[in-house]
Short mmCIF file of C-alpha atoms in Angstrom, two decimals:
data_model
loop_
_atom_site.label_atom_id
_atom_site.label_comp_id
_atom_site.label_asym_id
_atom_site.label_seq_id
_atom_site.Cartn_x
_atom_site.Cartn_y
_atom_site.Cartn_z
CA MET A 1 1.03 25.55 -40.80
CA THR A 2 4.57 25.86 -39.92
CA PRO A 3 6.21 26.28 -36.65
CA GLU A 4 7.09 29.79 -37.76
CA ARG A 5 3.81 30.66 -38.77
CA TYR A 6 2.43 29.62 -35.24
CA GLN A 7 5.08 31.65 -33.40
CA GLN A 8 4.27 34.70 -35.70
CA ILE A 9 0.47 34.13 -34.59
CA ASP A 10 1.46 33.68 -31.07
CA GLN A 11 3.70 36.82 -30.68
CA LEU A 12 0.93 38.94 -32.65
CA THR A 13 -1.59 37.42 -30.22
CA ASP A 14 0.36 38.37 -27.29
CA ALA A 15 1.13 41.77 -28.44
CA ALA A 16 -2.39 42.41 -29.11
CA LEU A 17 -3.65 41.14 -25.85
CA GLU A 18 -1.38 43.90 -24.20
CA LEU A 19 -3.41 46.46 -25.99
CA ALA A 20 -6.75 47.92 -25.03
CA VAL A 21 -9.62 46.12 -26.89
CA GLU A 22 -10.16 49.33 -29.29
CA GLU A 23 -6.61 49.53 -30.10
CA ARG A 24 -6.38 46.10 -31.56
CA ALA A 25 -7.90 46.38 -34.94
CA ALA A 26 -5.46 49.23 -35.94
CA TYR A 27 -2.68 47.25 -34.75
CA LEU A 28 -3.56 44.16 -36.54
CA ASP A 29 -4.33 46.06 -39.70
CA LEU A 30 -0.69 47.46 -39.45
CA GLU A 31 1.14 44.01 -38.62
CA CYS A 32 -0.86 41.64 -40.77
CA ALA A 33 -0.53 44.03 -43.72
CA GLY A 34 -3.05 42.44 -45.84
CA ASP A 35 -2.44 38.98 -44.89
CA GLU A 36 -6.01 38.01 -44.33
CA GLU A 37 -5.44 34.37 -43.12
CA LEU A 38 -2.86 35.50 -40.69
CA ARG A 39 -5.25 38.07 -39.26
CA GLN A 40 -8.07 35.64 -38.92
CA GLN A 41 -5.81 33.01 -37.12
CA VAL A 42 -4.75 35.85 -34.55
CA GLU A 43 -8.61 37.13 -34.13
CA ARG A 44 -9.44 33.40 -33.49
CA LEU A 45 -7.00 33.05 -30.82
CA LEU A 46 -7.73 36.43 -29.32
CA SER A 47 -11.51 35.43 -28.98
CA ALA A 48 -10.50 32.30 -27.40
CA HIS A 49 -8.71 34.29 -24.61
CA GLY A 50 -10.68 34.47 -21.60
CA TYR A 51 -12.43 31.20 -22.10
CA GLU A 52 -9.33 29.00 -21.68
CA ASP A 53 -9.51 29.44 -18.04
CA GLY A 54 -12.48 27.08 -17.68
CA PHE A 55 -11.34 24.83 -20.47
CA LEU A 56 -9.61 21.72 -19.31
CA SER A 57 -9.66 22.81 -15.70
CA ALA A 58 -10.43 19.19 -14.50
CA ASN A 59 -7.92 16.81 -15.69
CA ALA A 60 -8.88 13.90 -18.13
CA LEU A 61 -9.23 11.41 -15.43
CA GLU A 62 -11.46 13.52 -13.34
CA ALA A 63 -13.46 14.48 -16.30
CA VAL A 64 -14.13 10.90 -17.40
CA ALA A 65 -14.61 9.70 -13.68
CA GLN A 66 -17.20 12.47 -13.25
CA ASP A 67 -19.13 11.23 -16.24
CA MET A 68 -19.08 7.80 -14.95
CA ALA A 69 -20.38 9.08 -11.69
CA VAL A 70 -23.42 10.74 -13.22
CA ALA A 71 -23.93 7.84 -15.58
CA HIS A 72 -23.75 5.05 -12.74
CA ALA A 73 -25.92 6.96 -10.42
CA ARG A 74 -28.64 7.63 -13.07
CA SER A 75 -28.62 3.85 -14.40
CA LEU A 76 -29.72 2.64 -10.81
CA ILE A 77 -32.09 5.13 -9.30
CA GLY A 78 -35.77 3.99 -9.69
CA ARG A 79 -34.52 0.29 -10.51
CA LYS A 80 -35.77 -2.57 -8.63
CA LEU A 81 -33.09 -5.14 -7.17
CA GLY A 82 -34.71 -8.09 -5.92
CA HIS A 83 -37.37 -7.04 -3.34
CA TYR A 84 -35.64 -3.61 -3.12
CA GLN A 85 -36.77 -0.51 -4.88
CA ILE A 86 -33.83 1.98 -5.12
CA LEU A 87 -34.77 5.36 -4.28
CA SER A 88 -31.70 7.70 -4.17
CA LEU A 89 -28.11 7.88 -3.75
CA LEU A 90 -26.99 8.50 -0.03
CA GLY A 91 -23.28 8.28 -0.76
CA ALA A 92 -20.45 6.14 -1.92
CA GLY A 93 -17.14 4.87 -0.77
CA GLY A 94 -14.44 2.53 -1.66
CA MET A 95 -16.60 -0.37 -0.95
CA GLY A 96 -19.23 0.80 -3.30
CA GLU A 97 -22.18 3.15 -3.59
CA VAL A 98 -24.96 3.11 -1.05
CA TYR A 99 -28.55 4.00 -1.95
CA LEU A 100 -31.71 4.54 0.10
CA ALA A 101 -34.12 1.74 -0.94
CA GLU A 102 -37.28 0.36 0.10
CA ASN A 103 -37.82 -3.19 1.01
CA THR A 104 -40.95 -3.74 -0.79
CA VAL A 105 -42.18 -6.65 1.08
CA LEU A 106 -41.73 -5.26 4.65
CA GLY A 107 -42.38 -1.74 3.57
CA ARG A 108 -39.19 -0.17 5.31
CA LYS A 109 -36.50 1.89 4.11
CA VAL A 110 -33.06 0.49 4.04
CA ALA A 111 -29.66 1.73 3.25
CA LEU A 112 -28.47 -0.58 0.33
CA LYS A 113 -24.79 -0.85 -0.21
CA LEU A 114 -23.82 -2.52 -3.55
CA LEU A 115 -20.44 -4.04 -3.77
CA PRO A 116 -18.18 -3.20 -6.83
CA ALA A 117 -17.86 -6.06 -9.36
CA GLN A 118 -14.01 -5.75 -9.12
CA PHE A 119 -14.14 -6.89 -5.58
CA THR A 120 -16.80 -9.64 -6.00
CA ARG A 121 -15.07 -11.21 -8.92
CA ASP A 122 -12.58 -12.77 -6.92
CA GLN A 123 -14.30 -15.63 -5.17
CA ASP A 124 -11.71 -15.97 -2.28
CA ARG A 125 -12.12 -12.47 -1.35
CA LEU A 126 -15.86 -12.64 -1.56
CA LEU A 127 -15.86 -15.59 0.67
CA ARG A 128 -13.64 -13.84 3.29
CA PHE A 129 -15.91 -10.92 3.20
CA LYS A 130 -19.07 -12.96 3.57
CA GLN A 131 -17.47 -14.72 6.79
CA GLU A 132 -16.64 -11.34 7.98
CA ALA A 133 -20.07 -9.75 7.30
CA ARG A 134 -21.75 -12.68 8.95
CA ALA A 135 -19.78 -12.17 12.10
CA ALA A 136 -20.69 -8.45 11.84
CA LEU A 137 -24.47 -9.52 11.43
CA SER A 138 -24.25 -11.28 14.87
CA LEU A 139 -23.23 -7.80 16.60
CA ASN A 140 -26.14 -6.41 18.41
CA HIS A 141 -25.17 -3.03 20.06
CA PRO A 142 -26.71 0.42 19.88
CA ASN A 143 -23.83 2.04 18.46
CA ILE A 144 -23.38 -0.39 15.77
CA ILE A 145 -25.32 -0.34 12.51
CA THR A 146 -27.90 -3.16 12.18
CA ILE A 147 -27.18 -5.39 9.05
CA TYR A 148 -30.49 -6.74 7.70
CA GLU A 149 -29.41 -8.86 4.92
CA ILE A 150 -26.36 -10.01 2.92
CA GLY A 151 -27.51 -11.06 -0.38
CA GLU A 152 -26.85 -11.35 -4.34
CA THR A 153 -29.43 -10.57 -6.96
CA GLU A 154 -28.78 -10.16 -10.67
CA GLU A 155 -25.14 -10.86 -9.93
CA ILE A 156 -24.95 -7.84 -7.80
CA HIS A 157 -23.86 -8.31 -4.20
CA PHE A 158 -25.44 -6.24 -1.73
CA ILE A 159 -25.66 -5.51 1.98
CA ALA A 160 -29.00 -4.15 3.20
CA THR A 161 -28.69 -2.35 6.65
CA GLU A 162 -30.74 -0.09 8.68
CA PHE A 163 -31.07 3.49 7.25
CA ILE A 164 -29.66 6.21 9.55
CA ASP A 165 -30.92 9.58 9.06
CA GLY A 166 -28.10 11.86 10.10
CA GLN A 167 -24.68 12.78 8.77
CA THR A 168 -21.26 11.30 9.07
CA LEU A 169 -18.80 12.81 11.33
CA ARG A 170 -16.69 13.67 8.20
CA GLN A 171 -19.93 16.00 7.17
CA ARG A 172 -20.18 17.24 10.60
CA LEU A 173 -16.32 18.17 10.71
CA ALA A 174 -16.84 20.11 7.49
CA GLN A 175 -18.35 22.74 9.79
CA GLY A 176 -15.49 22.76 12.16
CA ARG A 177 -14.10 21.20 14.95
CA LEU A 178 -16.32 19.95 17.64
CA GLU A 179 -16.73 21.23 21.35
CA LEU A 180 -15.05 19.31 24.16
CA PHE A 181 -18.15 17.39 25.22
CA ALA A 182 -19.45 16.49 21.78
CA ALA A 183 -15.92 15.21 20.98
CA LEU A 184 -15.73 13.08 24.18
CA ASP A 185 -19.18 11.78 23.55
CA ILE A 186 -18.34 10.66 20.10
CA GLY A 187 -15.22 9.01 21.38
CA ALA A 188 -16.93 7.24 24.09
CA GLN A 189 -19.86 5.96 21.65
CA THR A 190 -17.08 4.67 19.24
CA ALA A 191 -15.25 2.93 21.97
CA ALA A 192 -18.53 1.49 23.31
CA ALA A 193 -19.32 -0.10 19.82
CA LEU A 194 -15.64 -1.31 19.42
CA GLY A 195 -15.88 -2.78 22.76
CA ALA A 196 -18.73 -5.14 21.66
CA ALA A 197 -16.99 -5.86 18.48
CA HIS A 198 -13.67 -6.65 19.88
CA GLU A 199 -15.51 -9.03 22.41
CA ALA A 200 -16.94 -10.74 19.56
CA GLY A 201 -13.45 -10.99 18.01
CA ILE A 202 -14.08 -8.73 15.20
CA THR A 203 -11.78 -5.74 14.36
CA HIS A 204 -13.08 -3.04 12.40
CA ARG A 205 -9.73 -1.88 10.74
CA ASP A 206 -11.26 1.11 9.03
CA ILE A 207 -12.32 3.67 11.80
CA LYS A 208 -12.51 6.94 10.17
CA PRO A 209 -15.14 10.00 10.41
CA GLU A 210 -16.75 8.77 7.06
CA ASN A 211 -17.79 5.55 8.90
CA LEU A 212 -19.08 7.15 12.05
CA MET A 213 -22.83 8.16 11.44
CA LEU A 214 -24.36 10.70 13.88
CA ARG A 215 -28.14 10.51 14.10
CA HIS A 216 -30.08 13.63 14.63
CA ASP A 217 -30.63 12.49 18.49
CA GLY A 218 -27.10 12.12 19.25
CA ARG A 219 -26.92 8.55 18.89
CA LEU A 220 -23.67 7.41 17.05
CA LYS A 221 -23.39 4.39 14.87
CA VAL A 222 -20.45 2.79 13.64
CA LEU A 223 -20.63 1.60 9.94
CA ASP A 224 -18.99 -1.09 7.68
CA PHE A 225 -17.81 -3.45 10.18
CA GLY A 226 -15.79 -6.07 8.33
CA SER A 227 -15.93 -4.36 5.12
CA SER A 228 -12.47 -3.59 4.85
CA LYS A 229 -11.81 -7.30 4.61
CA LEU A 230 -13.02 -7.17 1.05
CA THR A 231 -10.15 -5.07 -0.14
CA GLU A 232 -7.43 -6.65 1.54
CA PRO A 233 -4.84 -8.41 -0.47
CA GLN A 234 -4.63 -12.08 -0.30
CA THR A 235 -2.64 -13.61 2.24
CA HIS A 236 -0.93 -16.89 1.76
CA GLY A 237 0.57 -17.90 5.30
CA SER A 238 3.28 -15.31 5.57
CA SER A 239 2.45 -11.65 5.50
CA SER A 240 6.03 -10.51 6.24
CA LYS A 241 6.76 -9.52 2.67
CA LYS A 242 3.74 -7.35 2.34
CA SER A 243 4.84 -3.80 1.82
CA ALA A 244 3.70 -0.68 2.96
CA MET A 245 1.92 -0.15 -0.24
CA SER A 246 -0.04 -3.23 0.24
CA GLY A 247 -1.36 -1.63 3.48
CA VAL A 248 -2.38 1.33 1.66
CA ARG A 249 -4.27 -0.87 -0.69
CA THR A 250 -6.15 -2.27 2.14
CA ALA A 251 -7.69 1.21 2.71
CA PRO A 252 -10.90 0.85 0.85
CA GLY A 253 -10.22 2.26 -2.57
CA ILE A 254 -10.63 5.98 -1.98
CA VAL A 255 -7.82 7.80 -3.92
CA MET A 256 -6.43 9.53 -0.90
CA GLY A 257 -7.29 10.49 2.57
CA THR A 258 -8.10 7.40 4.36
CA ILE A 259 -4.52 6.40 4.97
CA ASN A 260 -4.68 9.29 7.55
CA TYR A 261 -6.34 6.93 9.88
CA MET A 262 -4.29 3.72 9.58
CA SER A 263 -2.08 2.35 12.26
CA PRO A 264 1.46 2.03 11.65
CA GLU A 265 1.36 -1.53 11.62
CA GLN A 266 -1.56 -1.35 9.17
CA ALA A 267 0.33 1.21 7.05
CA ARG A 268 3.34 -1.42 7.06
CA GLY A 269 1.04 -3.97 5.89
CA LEU A 270 1.36 -6.21 8.91
CA GLU A 271 -1.21 -8.34 10.59
CA VAL A 272 -3.42 -6.07 12.64
CA ASP A 273 -5.29 -6.85 15.75
CA ALA A 274 -8.03 -4.91 18.06
CA ARG A 275 -5.33 -2.39 18.57
CA THR A 276 -5.19 -1.03 15.37
CA ASP A 277 -8.83 0.34 15.87
CA ILE A 278 -7.56 2.04 19.16
CA PHE A 279 -5.00 3.81 17.09
CA SER A 280 -7.54 5.07 14.38
CA LEU A 281 -9.90 6.08 17.22
CA GLY A 282 -7.24 8.04 18.64
CA VAL A 283 -6.72 9.74 15.16
CA VAL A 284 -10.31 10.44 14.96
CA LEU A 285 -10.62 11.91 18.38
CA TYR A 286 -7.69 14.11 17.60
CA GLU A 287 -9.14 15.39 14.46
CA THR A 288 -12.50 15.89 16.13
CA LEU A 289 -11.00 18.19 19.04
CA THR A 290 -8.61 20.06 16.73
CA GLY A 291 -10.27 20.09 13.23
CA ALA A 292 -6.83 19.01 11.87
CA LYS A 293 -5.50 15.17 11.05
CA PRO A 294 -2.38 14.43 13.36
CA PHE A 295 -0.52 12.77 10.53
CA MET A 296 -0.40 14.78 7.34
CA GLY A 297 1.82 14.98 4.23
CA ALA A 298 1.59 16.32 0.66
CA THR A 299 1.84 12.70 -0.85
CA THR A 300 0.79 9.19 0.29
CA ALA A 301 4.46 8.48 1.23
CA ASP A 302 4.72 11.52 3.39
CA VAL A 303 1.48 10.57 5.09
CA ILE A 304 2.91 7.14 5.78
CA VAL A 305 6.21 8.41 7.21
CA ALA A 306 4.33 10.81 9.42
CA ILE A 307 2.23 7.80 10.76
CA LEU A 308 5.38 5.81 11.37
CA ASP A 309 7.84 8.20 12.53
CA LYS A 310 6.33 11.76 13.60
CA GLU A 311 4.64 12.95 16.73
CA PRO A 312 1.68 15.00 16.14
CA PRO A 313 1.53 18.80 17.41
CA PRO A 314 0.30 18.67 21.14
CA LEU A 315 -3.46 18.53 21.26
CA SER A 316 -3.60 21.46 23.60
CA GLN A 317 -1.93 23.65 20.85
CA SER A 318 -5.10 23.75 18.75
CA ALA A 319 -7.66 22.55 21.35
CA ARG A 320 -7.01 24.69 24.23
CA GLU A 321 -9.97 23.71 26.16
CA ALA A 322 -8.75 20.21 26.14
CA PRO A 323 -7.77 19.04 29.73
CA LYS A 324 -4.51 17.25 30.33
CA GLU A 325 -6.16 14.04 30.91
CA LEU A 326 -7.54 14.02 27.49
CA GLU A 327 -4.29 14.86 25.99
CA ARG A 328 -2.91 11.68 27.86
CA ILE A 329 -5.79 9.43 26.47
CA VAL A 330 -5.27 10.62 23.05
CA ASP A 331 -1.56 10.32 23.17
CA ARG A 332 -1.68 6.81 24.76
CA ALA A 333 -4.30 5.81 21.69
CA LEU A 334 -1.59 7.21 19.21
CA ARG A 335 1.49 5.31 20.45
CA LYS A 336 3.45 4.03 17.41
CA ASP A 337 4.34 0.62 19.21
CA ARG A 338 1.07 -1.10 19.94
CA GLU A 339 2.63 -2.70 22.95
CA ASP A 340 2.31 0.97 24.36
CA ARG A 341 -1.18 1.77 23.51
CA TYR A 342 -4.28 1.01 25.59
CA GLN A 343 -4.20 -2.80 25.31
CA THR A 344 -8.15 -3.14 25.36
CA ILE A 345 -10.70 -0.67 24.05
CA GLN A 346 -12.18 -0.96 27.38
CA GLY A 347 -9.34 0.77 28.92
CA MET A 348 -9.65 3.61 26.74
CA LEU A 349 -13.61 3.78 27.06
CA SER A 350 -13.55 3.88 30.84
CA ASP A 351 -10.75 6.70 30.80
CA LEU A 352 -13.14 8.60 28.26
CA LYS A 353 -16.21 7.95 30.58
CA ASN A 354 -14.31 8.81 33.80
CA LEU A 355 -13.20 12.22 32.17
CA LYS A 356 -16.53 13.16 31.00
CA GLN A 357 -18.07 12.33 34.43
CA GLU A 358 -15.48 14.50 36.00
CA LEU A 359 -15.93 17.39 33.61
CA GLU A 360 -19.77 17.00 33.98
CA MET A 361 -19.36 17.59 37.79
CA GLU A 362 -17.17 20.37 37.58
CA ALA A 363 -19.62 22.26 35.18
CA MET B 1 -10.21 -11.36 -15.86
CA SER B 2 -8.58 -10.17 -12.65
CA THR B 3 -7.15 -6.90 -12.12
CA PRO B 4 -3.15 -6.96 -12.04
CA ALA B 5 -1.67 -6.39 -8.56
CA PRO B 6 -0.56 -2.88 -7.76
CA GLN B 7 2.90 -3.37 -7.95
CA GLU B 8 2.62 -4.34 -11.40
CA VAL B 9 1.90 -0.96 -12.64
CA THR B 10 5.49 -0.25 -12.13
CA GLN B 11 6.72 -3.19 -14.19
CA LEU B 12 4.12 -2.69 -16.88
CA LEU B 13 5.01 1.15 -17.34
CA ILE B 14 8.72 0.30 -17.37
CA ALA B 15 7.87 -2.59 -20.23
CA TRP B 16 5.64 -0.05 -22.16
CA SER B 17 8.51 2.68 -21.99
CA ASN B 18 10.84 -0.02 -23.28
CA GLY B 19 8.63 -0.37 -26.38
CA ASP B 20 6.37 -3.54 -25.13
CA GLN B 21 2.90 -2.67 -26.44
CA GLU B 22 1.11 -5.41 -24.66
CA SER B 23 1.68 -4.03 -21.25
CA LEU B 24 -0.58 -1.08 -22.19
CA ASP B 25 -3.40 -3.62 -22.66
CA ARG B 26 -2.67 -4.79 -19.14
CA LEU B 27 -2.64 -1.30 -17.59
CA VAL B 28 -6.12 -0.60 -19.03
CA PRO B 29 -7.90 -2.34 -16.18
CA MET B 30 -5.88 -0.58 -13.51
CA VAL B 31 -6.67 2.91 -15.11
CA TYR B 32 -10.54 1.76 -15.17
CA ASP B 33 -10.29 1.16 -11.58
CA GLU B 34 -8.69 4.40 -11.05
CA LEU B 35 -11.50 6.12 -12.74
CA ARG B 36 -13.97 4.28 -10.71
CA ARG B 37 -12.35 5.39 -7.52
CA ILE B 38 -12.51 8.97 -8.71
CA ALA B 39 -15.88 8.60 -9.82
CA ARG B 40 -16.96 7.29 -6.35
CA ARG B 41 -15.29 10.33 -4.82
CA TYR B 42 -17.37 12.67 -7.12
CA MET B 43 -20.47 10.72 -5.86
CA GLU B 44 -19.60 11.63 -2.42
CA ARG B 45 -19.20 15.20 -3.46
CA GLU B 46 -15.76 15.14 -2.14
CA PRO B 47 -13.12 17.46 -3.59
CA VAL B 48 -11.17 15.13 -5.87
CA GLY B 49 -7.72 16.79 -6.11
CA HIS B 50 -7.68 18.31 -2.87
CA MET B 51 -4.42 16.52 -1.53
CA LEU B 52 -2.63 15.68 -4.88
CA GLN B 53 -2.90 16.25 -8.54
CA THR B 54 -1.26 13.19 -9.46
CA THR B 55 -3.59 10.07 -9.59
CA ALA B 56 -3.24 7.47 -6.90
CA LEU B 57 -2.42 4.95 -9.40
CA VAL B 58 0.71 6.83 -10.57
CA ASN B 59 1.50 7.72 -7.10
CA GLU B 60 1.34 4.11 -5.82
CA ALA B 61 3.54 2.86 -8.91
CA TYR B 62 5.96 5.47 -8.00
CA LEU B 63 6.20 4.52 -4.37
CA ARG B 64 6.77 0.84 -5.68
CA LEU B 65 9.47 2.32 -7.74
CA ILE B 66 11.28 3.97 -5.00
CA GLU B 67 10.92 0.96 -2.94
CA GLN B 68 12.43 -1.47 -5.45
CA LYS B 69 16.02 -0.10 -5.54
CA GLU B 70 17.02 -2.66 -8.00
CA VAL B 71 14.91 -1.03 -10.66
CA LYS B 72 16.68 1.57 -12.51
CA TRP B 73 14.59 4.50 -13.48
CA GLN B 74 16.39 7.64 -14.78
CA ASN B 75 14.28 9.95 -12.49
CA ARG B 76 11.02 10.76 -10.94
CA ALA B 77 10.34 13.29 -13.80
CA HIS B 78 10.72 10.66 -16.46
CA PHE B 79 8.38 8.45 -14.47
CA PHE B 80 5.79 10.98 -14.48
CA ALA B 81 6.12 11.74 -18.20
CA ILE B 82 5.65 8.16 -18.94
CA SER B 83 2.73 7.95 -17.02
CA ALA B 84 1.25 10.95 -18.44
CA GLN B 85 1.68 9.34 -21.85
CA MET B 86 0.18 6.11 -20.75
CA MET B 87 -2.85 7.83 -19.36
CA ARG B 88 -3.32 9.83 -22.71
CA ARG B 89 -2.97 6.77 -24.56
CA ILE B 90 -5.48 4.62 -22.48
CA LEU B 91 -8.13 7.57 -22.14
CA VAL B 92 -8.05 8.25 -25.61
CA SER B 93 -8.42 4.54 -26.88
CA MET B 94 -11.46 4.21 -24.45
CA ALA B 95 -12.85 7.58 -25.95
CA ARG B 96 -12.32 6.14 -29.48
CA ALA B 97 -14.01 2.92 -28.73
CA ARG B 98 -16.85 4.76 -27.27
CA HIS B 99 -16.91 7.07 -30.36
CA ALA B 100 -16.88 4.24 -32.81
CA SER B 101 -19.79 2.34 -30.82
CA LYS B 102 -21.90 5.37 -31.08
CA ARG B 103 -24.23 3.92 -33.67
CA GLY B 104 -23.73 0.54 -31.95
CA GLY B 105 -27.21 -0.63 -31.96
CA GLU B 106 -30.06 -1.98 -29.86
CA ALA B 107 -31.05 -0.76 -26.45
CA ARG B 108 -29.80 -3.25 -23.72
CA GLN B 109 -30.04 -3.31 -20.03
CA VAL B 110 -27.25 -1.46 -18.81
CA SER B 111 -25.17 -3.48 -16.41
CA LEU B 112 -23.05 -1.82 -13.44
CA ASP B 113 -19.80 -2.08 -15.60
CA GLU B 114 -21.26 -1.06 -19.01
CA ALA B 115 -22.91 2.18 -17.26
CA MET B 116 -19.54 3.42 -16.33
CA VAL B 117 -18.39 4.61 -19.66
CA VAL B 118 -17.17 7.80 -20.92
CA SER B 119 -20.02 9.81 -22.13
CA GLU B 120 -20.57 10.64 -25.56
CA GLU B 121 -19.78 14.13 -25.39
CA ARG B 122 -16.55 13.36 -23.41
CA ALA B 123 -15.41 10.97 -25.83
CA ALA B 124 -15.97 13.23 -28.79
CA GLU B 125 -13.99 16.06 -27.12
CA LEU B 126 -11.15 13.64 -25.98
CA VAL B 127 -10.85 12.41 -29.45
CA ALA B 128 -10.71 16.06 -30.79
CA LEU B 129 -8.12 17.15 -28.17
CA ASP B 130 -5.87 14.23 -29.00
CA GLU B 131 -5.72 15.38 -32.58
CA ALA B 132 -5.43 19.10 -31.86
CA LEU B 133 -2.62 18.10 -29.51
CA ASN B 134 -0.77 16.22 -32.12
CA GLU B 135 -0.72 19.21 -34.35
CA LEU B 136 0.25 21.56 -31.77
CA ALA B 137 3.12 19.02 -31.01
CA ALA B 138 4.40 19.86 -34.60
CA LEU B 139 4.18 23.54 -34.07
CA ASP B 140 5.20 23.83 -30.45
CA PRO B 141 6.29 20.59 -28.78
CA ARG B 142 6.73 22.16 -25.27
CA ARG B 143 3.13 23.39 -25.13
CA SER B 144 1.90 20.16 -26.23
CA ARG B 145 3.87 18.35 -23.36
CA VAL B 146 2.62 20.93 -20.75
CA VAL B 147 -1.01 19.85 -21.75
CA GLU B 148 -0.23 16.07 -21.73
CA LEU B 149 1.51 16.45 -18.33
CA ARG B 150 -1.14 18.55 -16.84
CA TYR B 151 -4.40 17.42 -18.35
CA PHE B 152 -3.54 13.75 -18.83
CA GLY B 153 -0.95 13.01 -16.33
CA GLY B 154 -2.76 15.02 -13.64
CA LEU B 155 0.39 16.73 -12.84
CA SER B 156 0.64 19.85 -10.62
CA VAL B 157 2.21 23.19 -12.06
CA GLU B 158 4.95 22.47 -9.93
CA GLU B 159 5.46 18.75 -10.82
CA THR B 160 5.10 19.79 -14.65
CA ALA B 161 7.89 22.45 -13.87
CA GLU B 162 10.14 19.52 -12.73
CA VAL B 163 9.53 17.18 -15.67
CA LEU B 164 10.12 19.84 -18.27
CA LYS B 165 12.95 21.61 -16.17
CA ILE B 166 11.34 25.04 -16.72
CA SER B 167 10.09 27.42 -14.01
CA PRO B 168 6.63 27.08 -12.79
CA ASP B 169 5.72 30.57 -13.99
CA THR B 170 6.71 29.43 -17.52
CA VAL B 171 4.49 26.26 -17.12
CA MET B 172 1.53 28.59 -16.10
CA ARG B 173 2.22 30.94 -19.13
CA GLU B 174 2.61 27.99 -21.55
CA TRP B 175 -0.38 26.24 -20.24
CA LYS B 176 -2.41 29.24 -20.59
CA ARG B 177 -1.36 29.80 -24.22
CA ALA B 178 -1.96 26.19 -25.08
CA LYS B 179 -5.32 26.10 -23.68
CA ALA B 180 -6.30 29.26 -25.64
CA TRP B 181 -4.94 27.50 -28.94
CA LEU B 182 -6.65 24.21 -28.54
CA TYR B 183 -9.89 26.08 -27.40
CA ALA B 184 -9.68 27.87 -30.65
CA GLU B 185 -8.93 24.95 -32.40
CA LEU B 186 -11.79 22.68 -31.07
CA ASN B 187 -14.32 25.36 -31.39
CA ARG B 188 -13.50 25.95 -35.20
CA LYS B 189 -14.87 22.43 -36.10
#
């Protein structure tokens, strides 16, 4: 076919599409004037119209990734890994997939998280991760998920944890923002968990709604302590030359979204301490109360800029019922300079608790 | 083999656009990682493209690029165009490899990594699409580029308009026409 012919077909198709269906045959009889090949080509194209909307609707990467997701989930369900029988897929995050499994020796249900090979291939990373996970293993707090085992079988590294029957705060937020008391309760329970972790010298680094699990009885459990270590770039002494992007890489691989909870120092790729968790909890509280993330942008870069430089809209703007004191608490957690924030999570926790008590007395 | 660091994407893309074919091989694992990341989101049933159409890999590379002021790059549009070409080449290569191995042989135990491949149907579709797109390029280069940018590059209508220096309305129109043509071509065979 020549480009001229293509154009001819294109123009005839366009013109025919303008016509009512019953008028098209007569029109093409006239225009194609006995050129049967031309007519067939136009008709073929005409019949494709109407189907093209669904065609190529997801881009190539998405389409292939979708296949991968389906294939991968199918390949593991029903399999046995060591003494764990894999029952179903619970979910997935940047740190790998989480399956519901049964410990066949003890006969109990566990959540089995499998670490992606891309992370465990690097021995240094793996070692750092294990150190961190072992520290998390020692944490014993009602608001922190219990880790049962960190192990490896068939070259697959896994973590077996308590299975929590409930939903993540992310899933809960999908139904809308939470009312004041529920939000305060989530803030206080998360702060209590962080308090225990910080005391043990462990920073979470990845507090976000996806990592806060809400059990049906109202108990909140913080997930994924120490896991973010695994995705962190290697630090050889100096960290000063790490850029904003290496900070972004630290966020467990999810394509987009997780950067919204990063502290300014984290987004800049600087060393973080416990105060990064305070900032992230501030972001979570803000979102829980208003239904909107405080730092948004159309691109990763825009979000980073917002985290570093922009003040979020006042809490009271979209959460009218929020008392001034709560606005003050969230503001203080969200200070750009960590020196201006709550210096310890205990400080934030007691403010949240006091406010909750006051409100309960008033009610 | 270890995965190259994220900042390398930029360098590799530049090298590739300057004719260094080997850099494409080194980009493959990064595209693979990107695929895994998106796949994980699917497993979480999260909308994949809710914030951005352009993939994180390309975005990160682009951010690196604007950070490194010493690197001379014509413009953002050119960068996205190169990225789309790279994605097309790599995904189609993966699909061809999959397609070729169809009659590959004995059933083996599927490892984690091996399970993560392009499905057979998708592979066939991608290979056919690539060929149809080459044919379209000879007939209407602009339409073929719209498809490359939108489908392989993951660019939004607005971004595609920026790259091709045409209006978003024209992109929409060309995209619709191109898809109808490709749909007809793929279903003829």
